[in-house]
Amino acid sequence: MARKSIAIAVFLSAGALLLSGCATGFDAATSNQGNSGNGRSADVGAIQIRNATVVVDSADTSRATVLMTVINTDDATDDVLNDIAVEESFGLVGEVNIPIPNKEVVNVGFESEYRIVLTSINGGLEPGTFVNLSFQFTSGQSAPMSLLINENSGFYSDIEIPVPTAP
């Protein structure tokens, strides 16, 4: 009887060790943290885009601004965000010319002089939907992204959405 109890205890202990082993080690899902923040992220060459999202004016869904952080990890070469391809039903206000110096972090849309303003004739910039943008760099890199449109309330209540001016 004692041997049977010992065998059962060994079997249960081994089972517990095997089952708990799937959540340990360097590559365990419980050890890896993804990017924090509300936006999307992308890496293209030496360029990293972090926490990219769109914030729309809740009173006027015909205009919105892009928020993101762009990081140039290249040791020697500067880059420039010089264009954004937008979906057919949306427009881009003004020209995009945002320098991304090597080994620098550049904020766009918050705590920054750089703004990207999107427009929609039919008010299609609805909170909770997505807009497809492709960020183009002078290095030839492009980063297509589908970004969530957020309302400028709560976390985004302090985000200013510039009013497009007539040329």
Coordinates of N, CA and C in Angstrom, one line a residue:
M1 N 0.8 -1.2 0.0 CA 0.0 0.0 0.0 C 0.9 1.3 0.0
A2 N 2.0 1.2 0.8 CA 2.9 2.4 0.8 C 3.5 2.7 -0.5
R3 N 3.9 1.6 -1.2 CA 4.5 1.8 -2.6 C 3.5 2.4 -3.5
K4 N 2.3 2.0 -3.4 CA 1.2 2.6 -4.3 C 1.0 4.1 -4.0
S5 N 1.0 4.5 -2.8 CA 0.9 5.9 -2.4 C 2.1 6.7 -2.8
I6 N 3.3 6.1 -2.7 CA 4.5 6.8 -3.2 C 4.5 7.0 -4.7
A7 N 4.0 6.0 -5.4 CA 4.0 6.0 -6.8 C 3.0 7.1 -7.3
I8 N 1.8 7.2 -6.6 CA 0.8 8.2 -7.0 C 1.4 9.6 -6.7
A9 N 2.0 9.7 -5.6 CA 2.6 11.0 -5.2 C 3.7 11.5 -6.2
V10 N 4.5 10.5 -6.6 CA 5.5 10.9 -7.6 C 4.9 11.2 -8.9
F11 N 3.9 10.5 -9.4 CA 3.2 10.7 -10.6 C 2.5 12.1 -10.6
L12 N 1.8 12.5 -9.5 CA 1.2 13.8 -9.4 C 2.2 14.9 -9.3
S13 N 3.3 14.7 -8.7 CA 4.3 15.7 -8.6 C 5.0 15.9 -10.0
A14 N 5.2 14.9 -10.7 CA 5.8 15.0 -12.0 C 4.8 15.7 -13.0
G15 N 3.5 15.4 -12.9 CA 2.5 16.0 -13.7 C 2.4 17.5 -13.4
A16 N 2.5 17.9 -12.1 CA 2.4 19.3 -11.7 C 3.7 20.0 -12.3
L17 N 4.8 19.4 -12.2 CA 6.0 20.1 -12.7 C 5.9 20.3 -14.2
L18 N 5.4 19.2 -14.9 CA 5.3 19.4 -16.4 C 4.3 20.4 -16.8
L19 N 3.2 20.5 -16.1 CA 2.2 21.5 -16.4 C 2.6 22.9 -16.1
S20 N 3.3 23.1 -15.1 CA 3.8 24.4 -14.7 C 5.0 24.9 -15.5
G21 N 5.6 24.0 -16.2 CA 6.8 24.3 -17.0 C 6.5 25.1 -18.2
C22 N 5.3 25.1 -18.7 CA 5.0 25.8 -19.9 C 4.9 27.3 -19.7
A23 N 5.0 27.8 -18.5 CA 5.0 29.2 -18.3 C 6.3 29.7 -17.7
T24 N 7.4 29.0 -18.0 CA 8.7 29.4 -17.4 C 9.7 29.5 -18.6
G25 N 10.8 30.1 -18.3 CA 11.8 30.3 -19.3 C 11.8 31.7 -19.9
F26 N 12.9 31.9 -20.7 CA 13.0 33.2 -21.3 C 11.9 33.6 -22.3
D27 N 11.5 32.6 -23.1 CA 10.5 32.9 -24.1 C 9.0 32.6 -23.7
A28 N 8.8 32.4 -22.5 CA 7.4 32.1 -22.0 C 6.6 33.3 -22.2
A29 N 5.3 33.1 -22.6 CA 4.4 34.2 -22.8 C 4.2 35.0 -21.6
T30 N 4.3 34.5 -20.4 CA 4.2 35.2 -19.2 C 5.4 36.1 -18.9
S31 N 6.5 35.9 -19.6 CA 7.7 36.7 -19.4 C 7.9 37.8 -20.5
N32 N 7.1 37.7 -21.5 CA 7.3 38.7 -22.6 C 6.2 39.8 -22.6
Q33 N 6.5 41.0 -22.5 CA 5.6 42.1 -22.6 C 5.6 42.8 -23.9
G34 N 4.4 43.0 -24.5 CA 4.3 43.6 -25.8 C 4.5 45.1 -25.6
N35 N 4.4 45.9 -26.7 CA 4.4 47.3 -26.6 C 3.3 47.9 -25.8
S36 N 3.6 48.8 -24.9 CA 2.5 49.4 -24.2 C 1.9 50.6 -24.9
G37 N 0.7 51.0 -24.6 CA 0.1 52.1 -25.3 C -1.1 51.6 -26.1
N38 N -1.9 52.6 -26.6 CA -3.1 52.3 -27.2 C -3.0 52.1 -28.7
G39 N -1.9 52.4 -29.3 CA -1.8 52.4 -30.8 C -1.1 51.2 -31.3
R40 N -0.9 51.2 -32.6 CA -0.2 50.2 -33.4 C 1.3 50.5 -33.5
S41 N 2.0 49.4 -33.8 CA 3.5 49.6 -33.9 C 3.9 48.9 -35.2
A42 N 5.0 49.4 -35.8 CA 5.6 48.8 -37.0 C 7.0 49.1 -37.0
D43 N 7.8 48.1 -37.6 CA 9.2 48.3 -37.9 C 9.5 48.1 -39.3
V44 N 10.2 49.1 -39.9 CA 10.6 49.0 -41.3 C 12.1 49.5 -41.4
G45 N 12.9 48.6 -41.7 CA 14.4 48.9 -41.7 C 14.8 49.5 -40.4
A46 N 15.4 50.6 -40.4 CA 15.9 51.2 -39.1 C 14.8 52.1 -38.5
I47 N 13.6 52.2 -39.1 CA 12.6 53.1 -38.6 C 11.6 52.2 -37.8
Q48 N 11.3 52.7 -36.6 CA 10.3 52.1 -35.7 C 9.1 53.1 -35.5
I49 N 7.9 52.7 -35.7 CA 6.8 53.5 -35.4 C 6.1 52.9 -34.2
R50 N 5.8 53.7 -33.2 CA 5.2 53.2 -32.0 C 3.9 54.0 -31.6
N51 N 3.0 53.3 -31.1 CA 1.7 53.8 -30.6 C 1.0 54.7 -31.6
A52 N 1.0 54.3 -32.8 CA 0.3 55.1 -33.8 C -1.2 54.9 -33.7
T53 N -1.9 56.1 -33.7 CA -3.4 56.0 -33.6 C -3.9 57.3 -34.2
V54 N -5.2 57.4 -34.4 CA -5.8 58.6 -35.0 C -6.8 59.1 -34.0
V55 N -6.9 60.4 -33.8 CA -7.9 61.0 -32.8 C -8.7 62.0 -33.6
V56 N -10.0 61.8 -33.5 CA -11.0 62.6 -34.3 C -11.7 63.6 -33.3
D57 N -12.1 64.7 -33.9 CA -12.9 65.7 -33.1 C -14.3 65.2 -33.1
S58 N -14.8 64.9 -31.9 CA -16.1 64.3 -31.7 C -17.2 65.2 -32.2
A59 N -17.0 66.5 -32.3 CA -18.0 67.4 -32.8 C -17.9 67.6 -34.3
D60 N -16.8 67.2 -34.9 CA -16.6 67.3 -36.3 C -15.8 66.2 -36.8
T61 N -16.5 65.1 -37.3 CA -15.8 63.9 -37.7 C -15.2 64.0 -39.1
S62 N -15.1 65.2 -39.6 CA -14.5 65.4 -41.0 C -13.0 65.7 -40.8
R63 N -12.5 65.8 -39.6 CA -11.1 66.0 -39.4 C -10.5 65.3 -38.2
A64 N -9.3 64.8 -38.3 CA -8.6 64.1 -37.3 C -7.1 64.3 -37.4
T65 N -6.4 63.9 -36.3 CA -5.0 64.0 -36.3 C -4.3 62.7 -36.0
V66 N -3.1 62.5 -36.5 CA -2.4 61.3 -36.2 C -1.5 61.5 -35.1
L67 N -1.4 60.5 -34.1 CA -0.5 60.5 -33.0 C 0.4 59.3 -33.2
M68 N 1.7 59.6 -33.0 CA 2.7 58.4 -33.1 C 4.1 58.9 -32.6
T69 N 4.9 57.9 -32.3 CA 6.3 58.2 -32.1 C 7.1 57.4 -33.1
V70 N 8.1 58.1 -33.7 CA 8.9 57.5 -34.8 C 10.3 57.6 -34.3
I71 N 11.0 56.4 -34.4 CA 12.4 56.2 -33.9 C 13.2 55.8 -35.0
N72 N 14.4 56.5 -35.2 CA 15.3 56.1 -36.2 C 16.5 55.5 -35.5
T73 N 16.6 54.2 -35.7 CA 17.7 53.4 -35.0 C 19.0 53.3 -35.7
D74 N 19.0 53.9 -36.9 CA 20.2 53.9 -37.7 C 21.4 54.7 -37.0
D75 N 22.6 54.2 -37.1 CA 23.7 54.8 -36.4 C 24.2 56.1 -37.1
A76 N 24.0 56.2 -38.4 CA 24.6 57.3 -39.2 C 23.6 58.1 -40.1
T77 N 22.5 57.4 -40.5 CA 21.7 58.0 -41.6 C 20.4 58.6 -41.1
D78 N 20.2 59.9 -41.4 CA 18.9 60.6 -41.1 C 17.9 60.1 -42.1
D79 N 16.6 60.3 -41.8 CA 15.5 59.9 -42.7 C 14.5 61.0 -42.6
V80 N 13.5 61.0 -43.5 CA 12.4 62.0 -43.4 C 11.1 61.3 -43.8
L81 N 10.1 61.5 -43.0 CA 8.7 61.1 -43.3 C 8.2 62.1 -44.3
N82 N 8.1 61.8 -45.5 CA 7.8 62.8 -46.6 C 6.5 62.6 -47.3
D83 N 5.7 61.6 -46.9 CA 4.4 61.4 -47.6 C 3.6 60.4 -46.8
I84 N 2.3 60.4 -47.0 CA 1.4 59.4 -46.4 C 0.4 59.1 -47.4
A85 N 0.3 57.9 -47.8 CA -0.8 57.5 -48.8 C -2.0 57.2 -47.9
V86 N -3.1 57.7 -48.3 CA -4.4 57.6 -47.6 C -5.4 56.9 -48.4
E87 N -6.4 56.3 -47.8 CA -7.5 55.7 -48.5 C -8.2 56.7 -49.4
E88 N -8.9 56.3 -50.4 CA -9.5 57.2 -51.4 C -10.5 58.2 -50.8
S89 N -11.2 57.8 -49.8 CA -12.3 58.7 -49.2 C -11.7 59.7 -48.2
F90 N -10.4 59.6 -48.0 CA -9.8 60.6 -47.0 C -8.8 61.4 -47.7
G91 N -8.4 62.5 -47.1 CA -7.4 63.4 -47.6 C -6.4 63.8 -46.5
L92 N -5.3 64.4 -47.0 CA -4.2 64.8 -46.1 C -4.1 66.3 -46.2
V93 N -4.0 67.0 -45.1 CA -3.9 68.5 -45.2 C -2.5 68.9 -45.2
G94 N -2.1 69.6 -46.2 CA -0.7 70.1 -46.3 C 0.3 69.1 -46.7
E95 N 1.5 69.5 -46.7 CA 2.6 68.6 -47.1 C 3.2 67.9 -45.8
V96 N 3.7 66.7 -45.9 CA 4.3 66.0 -44.8 C 5.8 66.1 -45.1
N97 N 6.6 66.7 -44.1 CA 8.0 66.8 -44.2 C 8.5 66.8 -42.7
I98 N 8.6 65.6 -42.2 CA 9.0 65.4 -40.8 C 10.4 64.8 -40.7
P99 N 11.4 65.5 -40.3 CA 12.8 64.9 -40.2 C 12.9 63.9 -39.1
I100 N 13.5 62.8 -39.4 CA 13.7 61.7 -38.4 C 15.3 61.5 -38.3
P101 N 16.0 62.3 -37.5 CA 17.4 62.2 -37.3 C 17.8 60.8 -36.8
N102 N 19.0 60.4 -37.2 CA 19.5 59.1 -36.7 C 19.6 59.1 -35.2
K103 N 19.3 58.0 -34.6 CA 19.4 57.8 -33.1 C 18.5 58.8 -32.4
E104 N 17.4 59.2 -33.0 CA 16.5 60.2 -32.4 C 15.1 59.6 -32.3
V105 N 14.3 60.2 -31.4 CA 12.9 59.9 -31.2 C 12.1 61.1 -31.5
V106 N 11.1 61.0 -32.4 CA 10.3 62.1 -32.9 C 8.9 61.9 -32.6
N107 N 8.2 62.7 -31.8 CA 6.8 62.6 -31.5 C 6.0 63.4 -32.6
V108 N 4.9 62.8 -33.0 CA 4.1 63.5 -34.0 C 2.7 63.6 -33.4
G109 N 2.2 64.9 -33.3 CA 0.8 65.1 -32.9 C 0.6 65.4 -31.4
F110 N 1.6 65.2 -30.6 CA 1.6 65.5 -29.2 C 3.0 65.9 -28.7
E111 N 3.0 66.9 -27.8 CA 4.3 67.4 -27.3 C 5.3 67.6 -28.5
S112 N 4.8 68.1 -29.6 CA 5.6 68.2 -30.8 C 5.1 69.3 -31.7
E113 N 6.0 69.9 -32.5 CA 5.6 70.8 -33.5 C 5.0 70.2 -34.8
Y114 N 5.2 68.8 -34.9 CA 4.7 68.1 -36.1 C 3.3 67.6 -36.0
R115 N 2.5 67.9 -37.0 CA 1.1 67.5 -37.0 C 0.8 66.9 -38.4
I116 N 0.0 65.8 -38.3 CA -0.6 65.2 -39.5 C -2.1 65.3 -39.4
V117 N -2.7 66.0 -40.3 CA -4.2 66.2 -40.2 C -4.8 65.4 -41.4
L118 N -5.8 64.6 -41.0 CA -6.6 63.9 -42.0 C -8.0 64.5 -42.2
T119 N -8.5 64.5 -43.3 CA -9.9 65.0 -43.5 C -10.7 63.9 -44.3
S120 N -12.0 64.1 -44.1 CA -13.0 63.3 -44.9 C -14.2 64.1 -45.2
I121 N -14.5 64.1 -46.5 CA -15.7 64.9 -46.9 C -17.0 64.4 -46.4
N122 N -17.1 63.1 -46.3 CA -18.4 62.6 -45.8 C -18.4 62.3 -44.3
G123 N -17.5 62.8 -43.5 CA -17.5 62.6 -42.1 C -17.1 61.1 -41.7
G124 N -16.4 60.5 -42.6 CA -16.1 59.0 -42.4 C -15.1 58.7 -41.3
L125 N -14.6 59.7 -40.6 CA -13.6 59.4 -39.5 C -14.3 59.2 -38.2
E126 N -15.0 58.0 -38.2 CA -15.8 57.7 -37.0 C -15.0 57.0 -36.0
P127 N -15.2 57.4 -34.7 CA -14.5 56.7 -33.6 C -14.9 55.2 -33.6
G128 N -13.9 54.4 -33.3 CA -14.1 52.9 -33.3 C -13.9 52.2 -34.6
T129 N -13.7 53.0 -35.7 CA -13.4 52.4 -37.0 C -11.9 52.5 -37.3
F130 N -11.4 52.0 -38.4 CA -10.0 52.0 -38.7 C -9.8 52.8 -40.0
V131 N -8.7 53.4 -40.2 CA -8.2 54.1 -41.4 C -6.9 53.5 -41.8
N132 N -6.8 53.2 -43.1 CA -5.5 52.6 -43.6 C -4.6 53.7 -44.1
L133 N -3.4 53.8 -43.6 CA -2.4 54.8 -44.0 C -1.1 54.1 -44.3
S134 N -0.3 54.6 -45.2 CA 1.0 54.1 -45.5 C 2.0 55.2 -45.4
F135 N 2.8 55.1 -44.4 CA 3.8 56.2 -44.1 C 5.0 55.9 -45.0
Q136 N 5.4 57.0 -45.8 CA 6.5 56.9 -46.8 C 7.7 57.7 -46.3
F137 N 8.9 57.1 -46.4 CA 10.1 57.7 -46.0 C 11.1 57.9 -47.2
T138 N 12.0 58.9 -47.1 CA 12.9 59.2 -48.2 C 13.9 58.1 -48.4
S139 N 14.1 57.2 -47.4 CA 14.9 56.1 -47.6 C 14.3 55.0 -48.5
G140 N 13.1 55.2 -48.9 CA 12.4 54.2 -49.7 C 11.5 53.3 -48.9
Q141 N 11.6 53.3 -47.6 CA 10.8 52.5 -46.8 C 9.4 53.0 -46.7
S142 N 8.5 52.0 -46.6 CA 7.1 52.4 -46.3 C 6.5 51.5 -45.3
A143 N 5.6 52.1 -44.5 CA 5.0 51.3 -43.4 C 3.5 51.4 -43.5
P144 N 2.8 50.4 -44.1 CA 1.4 50.5 -44.2 C 0.8 50.0 -42.8
M145 N -0.2 50.8 -42.4 CA -0.8 50.5 -41.1 C -2.3 50.8 -41.1
S146 N -3.0 50.0 -40.4 CA -4.5 50.2 -40.2 C -4.6 50.7 -38.8
L147 N -5.0 52.0 -38.6 CA -5.0 52.7 -37.3 C -6.4 52.9 -36.8
L148 N -6.6 52.7 -35.5 CA -7.9 52.9 -34.9 C -8.2 54.4 -34.7
I149 N -9.4 54.7 -35.0 CA -9.8 56.1 -34.8 C -10.4 56.3 -33.4
N150 N -9.9 57.1 -32.6 CA -10.3 57.4 -31.2 C -11.0 58.7 -31.1
E151 N -12.0 58.9 -30.3 CA -12.6 60.1 -30.0 C -11.7 61.0 -29.1
N152 N -11.8 62.3 -29.2 CA -10.9 63.1 -28.4 C -11.6 63.4 -27.0
S153 N -11.8 62.3 -26.3 CA -12.3 62.4 -24.9 C -11.5 61.4 -24.1
G154 N -11.6 61.5 -22.8 CA -10.9 60.7 -21.9 C -9.4 60.9 -22.0
F155 N -8.7 59.8 -22.3 CA -7.2 59.8 -22.4 C -6.8 60.8 -23.5
Y156 N -7.6 61.0 -24.5 CA -7.2 61.9 -25.6 C -7.9 63.3 -25.6
S157 N -8.5 63.6 -24.4 CA -9.2 64.9 -24.3 C -8.4 66.1 -24.5
D158 N -7.1 66.1 -24.3 CA -6.2 67.2 -24.4 C -5.6 67.3 -25.8
I159 N -5.9 66.4 -26.7 CA -5.3 66.4 -28.0 C -6.0 67.4 -28.9
E160 N -5.2 68.4 -29.4 CA -5.8 69.4 -30.3 C -5.8 68.9 -31.7
I161 N -6.9 69.1 -32.4 CA -7.1 68.7 -33.8 C -7.1 69.9 -34.6
P162 N -6.0 70.2 -35.3 CA -6.0 71.5 -36.0 C -7.1 71.6 -37.1
V163 N -7.6 72.8 -37.2 CA -8.6 73.1 -38.2 C -7.8 73.4 -39.5
P164 N -8.2 72.7 -40.6 CA -7.5 72.9 -41.9 C -7.8 74.4 -42.4
T165 N -6.8 75.0 -42.9 CA -6.9 76.4 -43.4 C -6.9 76.3 -44.9
A166 N -7.7 77.2 -45.5 CA -7.8 77.3 -46.9 C -6.5 77.8 -47.5
P167 N -6.1 77.3 -48.7 CA -4.8 77.8 -49.2 C -4.9 79.2 -49.8

